[in-house]
CSV table of C-alpha atoms in Angstrom, one decimal:
chain,number,residue,atom,x,y,z
Q,1,GLN,CA,0.3,-0.2,0.0
Q,2,VAL,CA,1.0,3.9,0.1
Q,3,GLN,CA,-0.3,6.5,2.1
Q,4,LEU,CA,-0.6,9.7,0.7
Q,5,VAL,CA,-0.5,12.9,2.8
Q,6,GLU,CA,-1.9,16.3,1.0
Q,7,SER,CA,-0.8,19.8,2.6
Q,8,GLY,CA,-0.6,23.2,0.8
Q,9,GLY,CA,-4.4,24.0,1.0
Q,10,GLY,CA,-5.3,27.7,2.0
Q,11,LEU,CA,-7.3,30.8,2.2
Q,12,VAL,CA,-6.2,32.9,-1.4
Q,13,GLN,CA,-7.6,35.7,-3.5
Q,14,ALA,CA,-9.1,35.5,-6.5
Q,15,GLY,CA,-6.1,35.5,-9.1
Q,16,GLY,CA,-4.0,34.4,-6.4
Q,17,SER,CA,-1.4,31.2,-6.5
Q,18,LEU,CA,-1.1,27.7,-4.8
Q,19,ARG,CA,1.3,24.9,-4.2
Q,20,LEU,CA,-0.4,22.1,-3.2
Q,21,SER,CA,2.3,19.0,-2.3
Q,22,CYS,CA,1.0,15.3,-1.6
Q,23,ALA,CA,3.6,13.1,0.9
Q,24,ALA,CA,3.6,9.8,-0.6
Q,25,SER,CA,5.3,6.9,2.3
Q,26,GLY,CA,5.0,3.2,1.9
Q,27,ARG,CA,5.9,1.4,-1.3
Q,28,THR,CA,8.1,2.7,-3.9
Q,29,PHE,CA,6.9,6.2,-5.2
Q,30,ARG,CA,7.5,5.7,-8.3
Q,31,ASP,CA,5.6,2.5,-9.3
Q,32,TYR,CA,2.2,4.3,-9.1
Q,33,ASP,CA,1.0,7.1,-11.5
Q,34,MET,CA,-0.4,9.7,-9.2
Q,35,GLY,CA,-3.7,12.2,-10.6
Q,36,TRP,CA,-5.4,15.0,-8.4
Q,37,PHE,CA,-9.2,15.5,-7.4
Q,38,ARG,CA,-11.6,18.2,-6.2
Q,39,LEU,CA,-15.0,18.1,-4.6
Q,40,GLY,CA,-16.8,21.4,-4.4
Q,41,PRO,CA,-19.2,21.9,-2.3
Q,42,GLY,CA,-22.8,20.9,-4.0
Q,43,LYS,CA,-20.6,19.4,-6.9
Q,44,GLU,CA,-19.5,15.2,-7.4
Q,45,ARG,CA,-16.1,14.9,-7.6
Q,46,GLU,CA,-14.2,16.0,-10.6
Q,47,PHE,CA,-10.6,15.0,-11.8
Q,48,VAL,CA,-7.9,18.0,-12.3
Q,49,ALA,CA,-5.1,16.2,-13.5
Q,50,ALA,CA,-3.2,13.3,-13.7
Q,51,ILE,CA,0.8,12.8,-14.4
Q,52,ARG,CA,2.2,8.9,-15.3
Q,53,TRP,CA,4.5,7.2,-12.7
Q,54,ASN,CA,7.9,8.5,-14.6
Q,55,GLY,CA,6.4,12.0,-15.2
Q,56,GLY,CA,5.9,11.5,-19.1
Q,57,ASN,CA,2.2,12.6,-20.0
Q,58,THR,CA,0.5,14.8,-18.3
Q,59,TYR,CA,-3.0,15.6,-18.6
Q,60,TYR,CA,-5.5,18.2,-17.0
Q,61,THR,CA,-8.7,18.8,-16.7
Q,62,ASP,CA,-9.8,21.8,-19.6
Q,63,SER,CA,-10.9,24.6,-16.7
Q,64,ALA,CA,-7.1,23.6,-15.5
Q,65,LYS,CA,-5.3,23.6,-18.3
Q,66,GLY,CA,-3.2,26.9,-18.7
Q,67,ARG,CA,-3.4,27.4,-14.9
Q,68,PHE,CA,-2.4,24.8,-13.3
Q,69,THR,CA,0.8,22.2,-13.7
Q,70,ILE,CA,1.0,18.9,-12.3
Q,71,SER,CA,4.5,17.2,-11.5
Q,72,ARG,CA,6.1,15.0,-9.2
Q,73,ASP,CA,9.2,14.6,-7.9
Q,74,ASN,CA,10.5,10.4,-7.6
Q,75,ALA,CA,13.2,11.4,-5.0
Q,76,LYS,CA,11.5,12.2,-2.8
Q,77,ASN,CA,8.6,10.9,-2.7
Q,78,THR,CA,6.3,13.8,-3.8
Q,79,GLY,CA,3.7,15.0,-6.6
Q,80,TYR,CA,2.6,19.0,-6.8
Q,81,LEU,CA,-0.2,21.3,-8.1
Q,82,GLN,CA,0.8,24.4,-9.2
Q,83,MET,CA,-2.3,26.5,-9.2
Q,84,ASN,CA,-2.0,30.2,-11.0
Q,85,SER,CA,-4.8,31.8,-11.3
Q,86,LEU,CA,-7.3,30.9,-8.9
Q,87,LYS,CA,-10.9,31.2,-9.5
Q,88,PRO,CA,-14.0,31.6,-6.6
Q,89,GLU,CA,-15.0,28.2,-8.9
Q,90,ASP,CA,-11.6,26.6,-7.9
Q,91,THR,CA,-13.0,26.4,-4.2
Q,92,ALA,CA,-12.9,23.0,-3.1
Q,93,VAL,CA,-11.0,20.2,-1.6
Q,94,TYR,CA,-8.5,18.6,-3.7
Q,95,TYR,CA,-7.4,14.7,-3.2
Q,96,CYS,CA,-4.4,13.3,-4.3
Q,97,ALA,CA,-5.0,9.9,-5.6
Q,98,ALA,CA,-2.3,6.8,-6.7
Q,99,ARG,CA,-2.8,4.1,-8.7
Q,100,THR,CA,-0.6,1.1,-10.0
Q,101,ALA,CA,0.3,2.8,-12.8
Q,102,SER,CA,-1.6,1.5,-15.5
Q,103,LEU,CA,-2.0,2.7,-19.8
Q,104,SER,CA,-6.0,2.7,-18.7
Q,105,SER,CA,-6.8,6.3,-18.5
Q,106,MET,CA,-5.7,8.3,-16.0
Q,107,ARG,CA,-9.5,9.5,-15.0
Q,108,GLY,CA,-10.0,5.9,-13.6
Q,109,TYR,CA,-9.6,4.5,-10.9
Q,110,TYR,CA,-6.9,5.1,-8.8
Q,111,GLU,CA,-6.7,2.4,-5.9
Q,112,TYR,CA,-5.1,5.1,-2.5
Q,113,TRP,CA,-6.5,8.5,-1.6
Q,114,GLY,CA,-5.5,11.4,1.5
Q,115,GLN,CA,-7.4,12.3,3.8
Q,116,GLY,CA,-7.5,15.8,1.4
Q,117,THR,CA,-6.9,19.5,1.4
Q,118,GLN,CA,-8.5,22.5,1.5
Q,119,VAL,CA,-8.2,25.1,-1.4
Q,120,THR,CA,-10.6,28.6,-0.7
Q,121,VAL,CA,-10.8,31.2,-3.5
Q,122,SER,CA,-12.2,34.9,-2.4
Q,123,LEU,CA,-13.5,37.6,-4.4
């Protein structure tokens, strides 16, 4: 198993930036694809971004393209989500997720989840 712990959430004004981190422990982090999802108030859980186990390919939901950047440092067992130009509609609990490296859709099933970190964007 792999354990995931998110950090870096907080309150920011619209237009601001935050960098979320996802610290992994347990198994070898580079064996896992990683994704970020979010759950906004009154909304369903939404895919935000994902990155292959080796960092070779990244994927984004349309609303995140051009504003968010997903990355990872396998040597540090940590993944990141840099969020710029934040909007109030980005307000949500953000979850880091991991799955055994696979060729299947990066928007699909993930085996392991963190506890989430709250991101609040004010006007």
